[in-house]
Short mmCIF file of C-alpha atoms in Angstrom, two decimals:
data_model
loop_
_atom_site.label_atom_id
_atom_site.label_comp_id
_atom_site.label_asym_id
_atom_site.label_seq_id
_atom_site.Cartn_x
_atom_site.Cartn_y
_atom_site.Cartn_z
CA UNK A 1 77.50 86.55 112.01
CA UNK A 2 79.31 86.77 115.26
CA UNK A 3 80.94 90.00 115.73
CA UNK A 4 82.19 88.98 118.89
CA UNK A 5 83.85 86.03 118.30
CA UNK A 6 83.82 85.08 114.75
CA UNK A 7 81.64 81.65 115.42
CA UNK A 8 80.09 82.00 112.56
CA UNK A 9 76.26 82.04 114.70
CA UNK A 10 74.39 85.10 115.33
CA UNK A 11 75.51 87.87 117.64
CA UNK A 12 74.60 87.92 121.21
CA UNK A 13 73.35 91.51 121.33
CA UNK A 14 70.51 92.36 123.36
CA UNK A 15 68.75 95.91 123.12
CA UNK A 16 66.36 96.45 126.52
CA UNK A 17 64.31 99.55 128.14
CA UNK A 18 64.83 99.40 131.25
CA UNK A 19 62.15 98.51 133.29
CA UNK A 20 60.56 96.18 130.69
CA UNK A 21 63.34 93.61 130.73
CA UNK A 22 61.53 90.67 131.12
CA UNK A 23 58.75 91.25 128.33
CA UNK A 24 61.69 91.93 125.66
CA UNK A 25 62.60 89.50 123.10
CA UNK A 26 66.14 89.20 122.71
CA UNK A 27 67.15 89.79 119.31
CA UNK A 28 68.81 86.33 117.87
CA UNK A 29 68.59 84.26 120.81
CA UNK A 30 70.75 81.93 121.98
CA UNK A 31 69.70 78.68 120.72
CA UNK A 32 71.58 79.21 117.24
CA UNK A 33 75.00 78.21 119.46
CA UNK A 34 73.71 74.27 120.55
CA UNK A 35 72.30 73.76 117.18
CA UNK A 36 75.62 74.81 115.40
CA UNK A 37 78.03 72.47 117.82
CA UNK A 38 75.88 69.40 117.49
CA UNK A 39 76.27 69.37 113.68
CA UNK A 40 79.28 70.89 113.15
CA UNK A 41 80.95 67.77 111.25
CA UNK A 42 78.46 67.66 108.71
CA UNK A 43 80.19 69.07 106.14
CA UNK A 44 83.91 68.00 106.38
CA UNK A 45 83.59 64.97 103.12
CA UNK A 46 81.12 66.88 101.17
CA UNK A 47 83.32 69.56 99.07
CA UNK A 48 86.78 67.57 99.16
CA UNK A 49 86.66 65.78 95.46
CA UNK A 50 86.32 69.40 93.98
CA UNK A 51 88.51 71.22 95.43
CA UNK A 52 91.30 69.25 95.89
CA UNK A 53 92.28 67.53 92.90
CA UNK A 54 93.19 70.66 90.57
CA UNK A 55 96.18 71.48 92.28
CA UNK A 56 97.52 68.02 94.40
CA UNK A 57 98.07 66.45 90.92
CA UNK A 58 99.96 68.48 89.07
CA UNK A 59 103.11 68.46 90.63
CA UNK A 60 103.58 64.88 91.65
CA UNK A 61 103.81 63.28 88.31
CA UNK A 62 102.38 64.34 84.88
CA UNK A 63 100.43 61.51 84.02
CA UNK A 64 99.36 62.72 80.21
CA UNK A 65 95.80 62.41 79.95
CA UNK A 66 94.92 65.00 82.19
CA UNK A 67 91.05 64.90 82.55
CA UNK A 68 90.10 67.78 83.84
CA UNK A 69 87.31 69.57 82.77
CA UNK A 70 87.83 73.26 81.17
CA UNK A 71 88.14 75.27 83.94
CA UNK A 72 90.08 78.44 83.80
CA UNK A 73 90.59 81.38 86.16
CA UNK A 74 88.26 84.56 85.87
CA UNK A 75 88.89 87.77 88.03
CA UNK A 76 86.27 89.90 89.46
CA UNK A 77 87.58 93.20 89.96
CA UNK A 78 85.14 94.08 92.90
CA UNK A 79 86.59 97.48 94.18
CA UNK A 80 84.16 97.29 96.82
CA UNK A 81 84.04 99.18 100.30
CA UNK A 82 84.31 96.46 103.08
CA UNK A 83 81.89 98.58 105.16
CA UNK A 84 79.95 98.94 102.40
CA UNK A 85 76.73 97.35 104.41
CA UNK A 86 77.20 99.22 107.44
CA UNK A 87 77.56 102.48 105.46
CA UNK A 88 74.28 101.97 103.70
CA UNK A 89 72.57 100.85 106.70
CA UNK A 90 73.95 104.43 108.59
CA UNK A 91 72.70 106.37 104.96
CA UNK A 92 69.28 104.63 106.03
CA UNK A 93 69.29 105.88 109.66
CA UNK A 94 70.66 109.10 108.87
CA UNK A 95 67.82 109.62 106.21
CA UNK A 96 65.30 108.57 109.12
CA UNK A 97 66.81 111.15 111.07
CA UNK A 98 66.24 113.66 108.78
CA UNK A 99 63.23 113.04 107.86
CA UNK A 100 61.96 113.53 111.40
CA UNK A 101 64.36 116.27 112.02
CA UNK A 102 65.82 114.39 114.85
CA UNK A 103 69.70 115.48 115.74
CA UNK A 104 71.71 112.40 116.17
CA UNK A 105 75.35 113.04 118.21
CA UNK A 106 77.51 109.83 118.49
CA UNK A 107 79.40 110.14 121.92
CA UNK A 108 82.58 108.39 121.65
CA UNK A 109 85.85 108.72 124.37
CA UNK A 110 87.89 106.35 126.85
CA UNK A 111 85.53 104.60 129.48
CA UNK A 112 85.07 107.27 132.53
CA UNK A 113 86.04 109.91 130.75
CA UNK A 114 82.20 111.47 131.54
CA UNK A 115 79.97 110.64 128.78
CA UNK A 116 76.77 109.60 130.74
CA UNK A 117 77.76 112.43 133.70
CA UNK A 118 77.39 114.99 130.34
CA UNK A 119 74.33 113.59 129.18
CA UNK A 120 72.54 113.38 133.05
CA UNK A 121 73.52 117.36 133.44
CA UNK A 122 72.57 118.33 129.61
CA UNK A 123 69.03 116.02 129.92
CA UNK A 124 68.51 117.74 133.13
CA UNK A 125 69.27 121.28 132.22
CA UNK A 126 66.88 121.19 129.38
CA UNK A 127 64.64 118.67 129.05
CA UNK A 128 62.10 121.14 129.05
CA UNK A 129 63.15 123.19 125.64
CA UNK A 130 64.45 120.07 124.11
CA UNK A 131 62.78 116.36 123.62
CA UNK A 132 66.21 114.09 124.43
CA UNK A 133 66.08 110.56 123.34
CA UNK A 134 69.29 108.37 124.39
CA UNK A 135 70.77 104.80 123.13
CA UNK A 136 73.43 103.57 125.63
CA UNK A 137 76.10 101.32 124.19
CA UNK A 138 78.03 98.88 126.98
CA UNK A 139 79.32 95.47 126.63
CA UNK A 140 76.89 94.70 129.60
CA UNK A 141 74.76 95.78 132.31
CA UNK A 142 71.92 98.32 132.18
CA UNK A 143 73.38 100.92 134.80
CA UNK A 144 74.08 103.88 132.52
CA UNK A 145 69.88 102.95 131.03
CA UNK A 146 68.86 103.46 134.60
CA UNK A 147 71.34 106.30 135.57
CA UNK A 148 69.83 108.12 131.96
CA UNK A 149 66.44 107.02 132.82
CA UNK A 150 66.35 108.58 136.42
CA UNK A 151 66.46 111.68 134.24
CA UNK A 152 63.38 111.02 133.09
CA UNK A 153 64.20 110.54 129.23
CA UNK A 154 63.08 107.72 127.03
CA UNK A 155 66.80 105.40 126.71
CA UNK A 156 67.60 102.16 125.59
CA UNK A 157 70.12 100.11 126.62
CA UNK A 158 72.75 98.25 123.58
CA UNK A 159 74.64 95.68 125.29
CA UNK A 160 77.52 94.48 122.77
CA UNK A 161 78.83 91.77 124.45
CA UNK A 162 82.06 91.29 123.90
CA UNK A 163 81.86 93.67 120.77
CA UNK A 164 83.69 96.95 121.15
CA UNK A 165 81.43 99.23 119.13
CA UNK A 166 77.68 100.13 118.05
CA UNK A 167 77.59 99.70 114.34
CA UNK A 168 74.51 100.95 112.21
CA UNK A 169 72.56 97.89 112.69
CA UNK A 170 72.12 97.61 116.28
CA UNK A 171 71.27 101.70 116.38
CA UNK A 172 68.79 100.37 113.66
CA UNK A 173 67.32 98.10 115.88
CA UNK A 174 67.44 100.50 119.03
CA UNK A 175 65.30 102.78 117.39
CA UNK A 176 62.61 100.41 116.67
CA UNK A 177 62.67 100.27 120.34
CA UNK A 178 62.79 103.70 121.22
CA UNK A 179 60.56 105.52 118.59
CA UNK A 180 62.08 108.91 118.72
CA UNK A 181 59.83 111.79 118.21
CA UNK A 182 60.49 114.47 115.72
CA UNK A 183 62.81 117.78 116.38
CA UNK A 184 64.42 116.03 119.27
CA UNK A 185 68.02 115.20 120.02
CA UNK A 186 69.19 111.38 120.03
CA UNK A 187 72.24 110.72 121.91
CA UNK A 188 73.88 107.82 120.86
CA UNK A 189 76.74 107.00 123.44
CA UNK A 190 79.31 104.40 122.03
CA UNK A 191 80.79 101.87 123.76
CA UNK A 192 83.44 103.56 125.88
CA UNK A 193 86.49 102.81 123.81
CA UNK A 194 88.62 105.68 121.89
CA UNK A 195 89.79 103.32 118.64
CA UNK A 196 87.22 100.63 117.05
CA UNK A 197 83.79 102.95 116.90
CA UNK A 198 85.89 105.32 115.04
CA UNK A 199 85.42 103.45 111.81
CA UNK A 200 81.35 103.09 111.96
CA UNK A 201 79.11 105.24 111.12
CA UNK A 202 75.88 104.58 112.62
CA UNK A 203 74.00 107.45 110.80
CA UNK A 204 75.17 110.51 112.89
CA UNK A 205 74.80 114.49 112.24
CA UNK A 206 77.93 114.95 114.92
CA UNK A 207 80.72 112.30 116.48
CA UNK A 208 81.58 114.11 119.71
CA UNK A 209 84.74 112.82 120.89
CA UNK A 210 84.94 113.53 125.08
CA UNK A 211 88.71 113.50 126.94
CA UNK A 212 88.73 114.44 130.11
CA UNK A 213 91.80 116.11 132.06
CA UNK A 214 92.75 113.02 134.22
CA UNK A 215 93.92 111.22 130.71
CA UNK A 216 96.49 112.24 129.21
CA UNK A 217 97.13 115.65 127.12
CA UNK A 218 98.65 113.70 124.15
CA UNK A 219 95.37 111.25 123.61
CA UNK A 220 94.66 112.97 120.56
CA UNK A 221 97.80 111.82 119.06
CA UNK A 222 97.89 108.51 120.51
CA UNK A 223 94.65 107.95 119.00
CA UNK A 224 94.15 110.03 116.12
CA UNK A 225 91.08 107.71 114.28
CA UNK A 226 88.79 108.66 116.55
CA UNK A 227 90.08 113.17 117.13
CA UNK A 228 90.04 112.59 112.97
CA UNK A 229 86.58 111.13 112.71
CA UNK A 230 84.83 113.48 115.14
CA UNK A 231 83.90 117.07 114.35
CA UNK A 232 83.32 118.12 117.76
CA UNK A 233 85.80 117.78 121.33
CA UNK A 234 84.60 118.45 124.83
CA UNK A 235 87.50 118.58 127.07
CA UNK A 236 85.63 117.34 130.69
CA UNK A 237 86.37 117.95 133.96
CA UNK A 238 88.02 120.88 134.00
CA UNK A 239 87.44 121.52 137.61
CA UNK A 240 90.54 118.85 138.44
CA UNK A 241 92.93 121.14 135.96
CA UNK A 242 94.57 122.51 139.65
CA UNK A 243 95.58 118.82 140.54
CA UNK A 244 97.04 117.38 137.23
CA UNK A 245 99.72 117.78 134.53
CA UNK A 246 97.09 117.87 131.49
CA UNK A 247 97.58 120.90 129.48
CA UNK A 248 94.85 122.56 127.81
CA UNK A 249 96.24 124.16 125.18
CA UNK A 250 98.61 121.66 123.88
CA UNK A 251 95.77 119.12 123.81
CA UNK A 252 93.64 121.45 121.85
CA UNK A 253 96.71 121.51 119.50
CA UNK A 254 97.75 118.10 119.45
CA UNK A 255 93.65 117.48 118.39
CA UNK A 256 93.90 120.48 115.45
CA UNK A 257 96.58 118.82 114.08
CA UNK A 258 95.02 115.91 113.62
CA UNK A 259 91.58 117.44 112.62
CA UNK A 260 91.65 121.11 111.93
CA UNK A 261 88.02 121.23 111.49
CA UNK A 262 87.41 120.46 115.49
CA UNK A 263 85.02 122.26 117.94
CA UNK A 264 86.06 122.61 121.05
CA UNK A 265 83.98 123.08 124.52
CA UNK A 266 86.12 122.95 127.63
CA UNK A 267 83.99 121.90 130.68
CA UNK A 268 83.23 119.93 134.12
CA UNK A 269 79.89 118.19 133.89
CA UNK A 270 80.46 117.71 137.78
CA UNK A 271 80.36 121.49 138.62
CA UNK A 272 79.24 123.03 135.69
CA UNK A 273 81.80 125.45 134.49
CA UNK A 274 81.11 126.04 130.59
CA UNK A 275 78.53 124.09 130.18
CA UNK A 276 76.62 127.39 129.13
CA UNK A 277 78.51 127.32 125.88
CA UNK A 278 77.52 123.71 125.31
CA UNK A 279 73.67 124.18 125.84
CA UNK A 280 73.79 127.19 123.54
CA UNK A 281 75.40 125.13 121.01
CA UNK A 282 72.76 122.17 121.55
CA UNK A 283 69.81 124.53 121.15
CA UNK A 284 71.48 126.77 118.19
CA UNK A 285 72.23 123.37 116.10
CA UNK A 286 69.05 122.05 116.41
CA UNK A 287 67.58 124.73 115.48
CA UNK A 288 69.37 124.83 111.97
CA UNK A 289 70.22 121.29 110.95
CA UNK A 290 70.97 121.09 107.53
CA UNK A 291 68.36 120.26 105.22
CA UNK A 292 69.80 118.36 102.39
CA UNK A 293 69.18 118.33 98.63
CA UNK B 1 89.78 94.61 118.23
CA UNK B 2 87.04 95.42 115.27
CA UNK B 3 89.28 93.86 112.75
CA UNK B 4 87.45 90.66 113.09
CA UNK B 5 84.02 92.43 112.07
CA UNK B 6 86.33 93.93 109.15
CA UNK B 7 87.83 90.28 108.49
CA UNK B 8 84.13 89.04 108.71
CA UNK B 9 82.58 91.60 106.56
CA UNK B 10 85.76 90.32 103.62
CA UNK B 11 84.46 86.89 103.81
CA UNK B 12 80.64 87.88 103.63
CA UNK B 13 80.99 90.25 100.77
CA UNK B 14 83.28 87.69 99.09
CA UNK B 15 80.52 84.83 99.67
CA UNK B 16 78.30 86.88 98.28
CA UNK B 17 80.24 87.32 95.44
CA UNK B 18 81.21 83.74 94.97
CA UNK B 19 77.01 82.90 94.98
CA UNK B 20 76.80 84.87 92.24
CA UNK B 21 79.25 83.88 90.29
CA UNK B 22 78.40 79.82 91.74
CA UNK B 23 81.88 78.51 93.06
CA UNK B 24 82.13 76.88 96.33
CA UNK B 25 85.53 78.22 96.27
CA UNK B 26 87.66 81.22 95.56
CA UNK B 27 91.91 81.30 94.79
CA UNK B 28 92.82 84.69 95.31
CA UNK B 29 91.18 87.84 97.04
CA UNK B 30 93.32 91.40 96.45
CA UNK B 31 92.30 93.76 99.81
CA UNK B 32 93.16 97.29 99.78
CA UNK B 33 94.04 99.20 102.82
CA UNK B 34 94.87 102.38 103.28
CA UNK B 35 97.25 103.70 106.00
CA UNK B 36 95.24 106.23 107.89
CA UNK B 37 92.28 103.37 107.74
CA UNK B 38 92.34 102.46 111.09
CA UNK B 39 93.13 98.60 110.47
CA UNK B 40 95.80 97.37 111.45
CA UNK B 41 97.37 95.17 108.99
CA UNK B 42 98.84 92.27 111.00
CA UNK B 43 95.46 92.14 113.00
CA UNK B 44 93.52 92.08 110.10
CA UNK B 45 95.50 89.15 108.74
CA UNK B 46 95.18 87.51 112.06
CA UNK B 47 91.65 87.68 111.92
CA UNK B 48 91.33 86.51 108.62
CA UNK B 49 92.66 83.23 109.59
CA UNK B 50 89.35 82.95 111.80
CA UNK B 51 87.32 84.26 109.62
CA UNK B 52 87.81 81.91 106.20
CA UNK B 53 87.57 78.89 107.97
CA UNK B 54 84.46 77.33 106.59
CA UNK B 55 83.75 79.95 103.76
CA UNK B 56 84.86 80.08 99.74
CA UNK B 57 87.92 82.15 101.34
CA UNK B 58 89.46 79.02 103.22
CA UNK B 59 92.16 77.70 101.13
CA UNK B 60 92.39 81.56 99.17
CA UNK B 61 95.84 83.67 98.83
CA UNK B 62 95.19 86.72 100.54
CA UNK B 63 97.22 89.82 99.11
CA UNK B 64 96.73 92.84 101.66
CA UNK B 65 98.23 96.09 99.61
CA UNK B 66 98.86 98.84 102.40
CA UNK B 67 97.69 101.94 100.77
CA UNK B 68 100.51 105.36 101.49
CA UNK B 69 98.41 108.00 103.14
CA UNK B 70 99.10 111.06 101.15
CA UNK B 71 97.55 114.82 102.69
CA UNK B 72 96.85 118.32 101.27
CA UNK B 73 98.31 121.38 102.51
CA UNK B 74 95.83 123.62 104.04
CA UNK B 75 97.66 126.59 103.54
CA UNK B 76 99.62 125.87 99.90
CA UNK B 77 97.97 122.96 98.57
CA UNK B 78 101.16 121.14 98.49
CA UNK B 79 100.39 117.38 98.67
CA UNK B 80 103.14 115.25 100.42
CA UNK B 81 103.18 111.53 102.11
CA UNK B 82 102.72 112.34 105.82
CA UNK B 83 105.45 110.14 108.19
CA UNK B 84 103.72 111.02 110.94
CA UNK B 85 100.06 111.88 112.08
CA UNK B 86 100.70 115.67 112.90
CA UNK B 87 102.84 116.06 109.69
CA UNK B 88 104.22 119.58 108.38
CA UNK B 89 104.02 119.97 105.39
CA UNK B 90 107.78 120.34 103.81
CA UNK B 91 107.05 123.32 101.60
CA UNK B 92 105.48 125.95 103.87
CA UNK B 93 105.85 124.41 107.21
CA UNK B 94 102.31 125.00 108.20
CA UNK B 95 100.83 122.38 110.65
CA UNK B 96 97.18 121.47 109.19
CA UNK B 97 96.71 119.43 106.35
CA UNK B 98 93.63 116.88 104.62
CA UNK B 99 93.79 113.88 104.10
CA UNK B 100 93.07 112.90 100.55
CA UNK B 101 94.54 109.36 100.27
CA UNK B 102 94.93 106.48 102.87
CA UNK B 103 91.33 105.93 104.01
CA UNK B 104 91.17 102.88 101.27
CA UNK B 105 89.44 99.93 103.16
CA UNK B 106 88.09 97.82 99.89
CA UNK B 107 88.23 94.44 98.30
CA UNK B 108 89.85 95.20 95.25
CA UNK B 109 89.30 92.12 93.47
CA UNK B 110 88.45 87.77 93.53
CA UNK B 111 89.80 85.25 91.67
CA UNK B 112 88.42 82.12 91.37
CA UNK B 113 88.40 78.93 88.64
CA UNK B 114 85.05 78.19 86.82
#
């Protein structure tokens, strides 16, 4: 189904490499969208009798011989998780990961907030100690592929549409595409949008959420989903700290409050200032990633 | 707006239910959602209306019971309904709590004549 629009046809979301655009197939193509309009009125008659004639009569006069067959109302009691699927499907990724010992970070924050700038400095910084593998989510164009891929790392570019999230599926699918190697890192960055890739879980070890000091100092309690569903918070450029309002340490606070168990790293991607602590941390954790029973 | 993929995944996993059971058409459908969910209620009724149209759900009553978010005092244990996102807790005061109620996003049950 459509999670763009609701249509009812298949999604329009196309994962690419850059540089091998035109030899891609396009997952679910587009023809599904003509074929759906033209025969749209098929089914308008077909169900009517059934469905209507339980209730309609009843009320307007109570003819006696009711002839209705013996139908009476069951309940299901369901109790069922509406993200059921795409919680399985993330179970299925993150057991993939594991099994290759590949460390999976979910990069989620406001667009321009610095996401790809992080990953272009971390790639660069140690590409040679650590194998980096990257997804890129947008609703279109390939620029933050190419901008990864200048680095020189394997990345492939999700474009959503009009969605506004990844969801497990379309990682699924973007790993096909990439083939990650084992004991590398695979950076997943979300669609740049701080409230609906909160709820899916796409199979991540860590949901990093990223504010930088142009926003404001209160975004942790403006948007709480997404400071509640991460376990780690870089605070980014921290070189523009002279210039604005954005305090530091009530952010920090505002973000405990709403998840106690955050991990901070304050930083500027653009000049580098504490991005020592964040390598260390990259290179300690995958080092010791949990190994499950 | 990712309460239409949440309004979408309702009608799918109701479908799928209504296959099973073999109706073409279901009366009632009972969704639980919790406060601290991250759906918003009136959207996710909004995009329900898309979303039935065409499916066993179309002509259903759809009951939406909001779920109170209820949190655990880190420090005493105390568990209290937070009215706000950075709640204290009203026995100790201290600022950092879990939440152990109010993530509830489930179809709770279907009704349908057979």
């Amino acid at each position: 189904m459509c999670g763009t629009c609701g249509c009812g046809q298949e999604d329009k979301i196309s994962i690419t490499r850059p540089g091998k655009e035109n030899q891609h197939d396009h997952i679910h193509s587009h023809e599904h969208e003509h074929d759906g309009s033209k025969h749209s009125h098929s089914h308008t008659h077909s169900h009517s009798h059934d469905e209507g004639h339980e209730h309609h009569h009843h009320d307007e006069h109570d003819h006696g011989d009711h002839h209705h067959h013996h139908e009476h109302e069951k309940e299901i009691v369901l109790e069922q998780d509406v993200l059921q699927k795409n919680n399985l499907l993330a179970e299925r990724n993150r057991g993939y990961f594991e099994g290759r010992n590949i460390m999976a970070i979910n990069l989620v924050s406001s667009p321009g907030s610095g996401k790809t700038s992080l990953l272009e400095k971390t790639i660069t910084k140690l590409k040679e100690e650590i194998p980096f593998y990257i997804i890129e989510g947008d609703q279109q164009t390939l620029n933050d592929a190419n901008r990864i891929m200048a680095t020189g790392a394997p990345v492939v570019q999700i474009n959503t549409g009009s969605g506004c999230h990844l969801d497990a599926s379309m990682v699924n699918r973007a790993l096909k595409e990439l083939d990650v190697s084992e004991d590398a890192v695979l950076m997943i960055e979300n669609v740049g949008n701080l409230v609906c890739p909160a709820m899916f879980d796409l199979g991540e070890a860590h949901r990093l959420v990223i504010i930088s000091v142009t926003e404001g100092d209160d975004k942790p309690i403006k948007y709480p989903d997404m400071f509640r569903s991460s376990d780690i918070c870089i605070i980014n450029k921290t070189d523009l700290l002279p210039y604005v309002d954005f305090d530091i340490e009530k952010a920090k606070d505002y973000a405990l409050r709403v998840n106690h168990q955050l991990k901070f790293f304050e930083l500027s991607a653009k000049s580098g200032e504490g991005m020592d602590a964040w390598f260390t941390w990259l290179k300690e954790s995958i080092k010791k990633q949990p190994i499950e029973d | 707006m990712h309460e239409l993929s949440i309004a979408m995944n309702i009608v799918e996993i109701v479908e799928e239910n209504a296959a099973t059971h073999e109706v073409n058409s279901v009366s009632d459908v009972e969704i639980d959602v919790g406060r601290m969910s991250g759906v918003v209620i009136d959207a996710l009724r909004f995009a329900l209306e898309e979303a039935v149209k065409s499916s066993v759900m179309e002509s259903a009553t759809i009951c939406i019971n909001e779920i109170p978010a209820k949190s655990k005092c880190l420090a005493c244990s105390h568990e209290f309904e937070p009215n706000d996102i950075i709640a204290v807790c009203p026995e100790c005061g201290h600022l950092y709590a879990d939440i152990i109620n109010g993530k509830e996003l489930k179809i709770k049950k279907i009704k349908f004549l057979e």
